[in-house]
Coordinates of C-alpha atoms in Angstrom, one line a residue:
M1 CA -11.1 -6.8 155.7
V2 CA -7.9 -7.2 157.7
K3 CA -9.9 -6.6 160.9
R4 CA -12.1 -9.6 160.2
Y5 CA -9.0 -11.8 159.9
V6 CA -7.6 -10.5 163.2
I7 CA -10.9 -11.1 165.0
G8 CA -11.2 -14.5 163.4
G9 CA -7.6 -15.3 164.4
W10 CA -8.3 -14.3 168.0
L11 CA -11.5 -16.3 168.1
A12 CA -9.7 -19.4 166.8
F13 CA -6.9 -19.0 169.3
L14 CA -9.4 -18.7 172.2
L15 CA -11.3 -21.7 171.0
F16 CA -8.1 -23.7 170.9
I17 CA -7.3 -22.7 174.5
V18 CA -10.8 -23.7 175.7
L19 CA -10.8 -27.0 173.9
N20 CA -7.2 -27.8 175.1
H21 CA -8.2 -27.1 178.7
C22 CA -11.3 -29.3 178.4
R23 CA -9.2 -32.1 176.9
E24 CA -6.7 -31.8 179.8
E25 CA -9.5 -32.0 182.4
A26 CA -11.0 -35.0 180.6
T27 CA -7.6 -36.9 180.7
I28 CA -7.2 -36.1 184.4
R29 CA -10.7 -37.4 185.1
R30 CA -10.0 -40.6 183.1
N31 CA -6.7 -41.4 184.8
L32 CA -7.3 -39.6 188.1
K33 CA -4.9 -39.7 191.0
V34 CA -4.9 -37.3 193.9
T35 CA -1.9 -36.5 196.1
T36 CA -0.6 -33.8 198.4
G37 CA 1.3 -30.9 196.9
V38 CA 3.1 -28.0 198.5
I39 CA 2.7 -24.3 197.5
K40 CA 6.1 -23.1 196.5
N41 CA 5.4 -19.5 195.4
V42 CA 2.4 -17.2 195.8
T43 CA 2.1 -13.7 194.2
S44 CA -0.5 -11.1 193.6
G45 CA -2.0 -11.9 190.3
Y46 CA -2.3 -9.4 187.5
R47 CA -5.8 -7.8 187.6
G48 CA -6.4 -9.2 191.1
G49 CA -6.4 -12.6 192.6
I50 CA -3.5 -14.8 193.7
Q51 CA -1.1 -16.7 191.4
I52 CA -0.1 -20.0 193.0
E53 CA 2.8 -22.2 192.0
Y54 CA 2.9 -25.7 193.5
C55 CA 4.8 -29.0 193.2
F56 CA 4.1 -32.6 194.1
I57 CA 6.0 -35.9 193.9
Y58 CA 4.8 -39.0 192.0
H59 CA 7.0 -42.0 191.5
R60 CA 10.0 -40.2 193.0
K61 CA 9.8 -37.4 190.4
E62 CA 8.8 -33.8 191.1
Y63 CA 6.1 -32.2 189.0
Q64 CA 5.0 -28.6 189.0
G65 CA 1.8 -26.7 188.3
A66 CA 0.4 -23.2 188.6
G67 CA -2.9 -21.5 188.6
K68 CA -4.8 -18.5 189.7
I69 CA -7.4 -18.3 192.5
L70 CA -9.8 -15.4 192.6
I71 CA -9.2 -14.4 196.2
S72 CA -8.1 -11.0 197.3
S73 CA -4.3 -10.5 197.0
A74 CA -4.4 -9.2 200.6
F75 CA -4.5 -12.9 201.7
V76 CA -1.3 -14.0 199.8
E77 CA 0.5 -14.8 203.1
N78 CA -2.2 -17.3 204.1
F79 CA -1.2 -19.6 201.2
K80 CA 2.6 -19.7 201.5
S81 CA 4.0 -23.2 202.0
K82 CA 0.6 -24.7 202.6
R83 CA 0.0 -28.3 201.6
I84 CA -2.8 -28.7 199.1
P85 CA -4.5 -31.5 197.2
V86 CA -3.5 -32.0 193.6
A87 CA -5.4 -34.0 191.0
F88 CA -3.4 -35.3 188.1
D89 CA -3.3 -37.7 185.2
S90 CA -1.5 -40.8 186.4
L91 CA -0.2 -41.4 182.8
Q92 CA 0.9 -37.8 182.3
P93 CA 1.5 -36.2 185.8
E94 CA 2.5 -32.9 184.2
N95 CA -1.2 -32.6 183.4
N96 CA -2.4 -31.6 186.9
D97 CA -4.7 -29.2 188.7
Y98 CA -4.8 -27.9 192.3
L99 CA -7.8 -28.5 194.4
L100 CA -8.7 -25.6 196.7
L101 CA -12.4 -24.6 196.4
P102 CA -15.5 -26.7 196.2
Y103 CA -15.7 -26.0 192.4
D104 CA -12.3 -27.6 191.9
F105 CA -13.4 -30.8 193.7
N106 CA -16.7 -30.9 191.8
K107 CA -14.9 -30.9 188.5
Y108 CA -13.5 -34.4 189.4
D109 CA -16.5 -35.6 191.4
L110 CA -14.5 -35.5 194.7
L111 CA -15.8 -34.5 198.1
F112 CA -14.6 -31.1 199.5
P113 CA -12.7 -31.7 202.7
D114 CA -13.3 -29.8 205.9
T115 CA -9.6 -29.0 206.1
L116 CA -10.0 -26.5 203.3
K117 CA -12.9 -24.5 204.7
W118 CA -10.4 -21.7 205.5
V119 CA -10.0 -21.1 201.7
V120 CA -13.8 -20.7 201.3
D121 CA -13.7 -18.3 204.3
L122 CA -11.0 -16.2 202.6
E123 CA -13.0 -16.3 199.3
N124 CA -16.1 -15.0 201.1
R125 CA -14.1 -12.3 202.8
S126 CA -12.8 -11.2 199.4
L127 CA -16.2 -10.4 198.0

């Protein structure tokens, strides 16, 4: 009986996370602004991939964000101090998302720039 409650609790928690993420993406889409951010820290992610921390400035205030990209951690050095596009909610800039792969741009109906093809090349080399 207790096991059911534990499983139900985990499922409710996961549902909350998914719905919250979808809501954040929807508000970014609704009040979309795109600017250039700078990668401040890059580390090998837990269970593979690369953990990226970035910042950007909007209305003279610095905002931060973080995310994971599923590219081999052997390529960590390639991302250090790079400038990257960042999509954010103009009313709540702390709600933001980095744009590195075609999938990221497609989420916001934006065109993928040629200047980021190097990231796709690294992703392909990671497979």
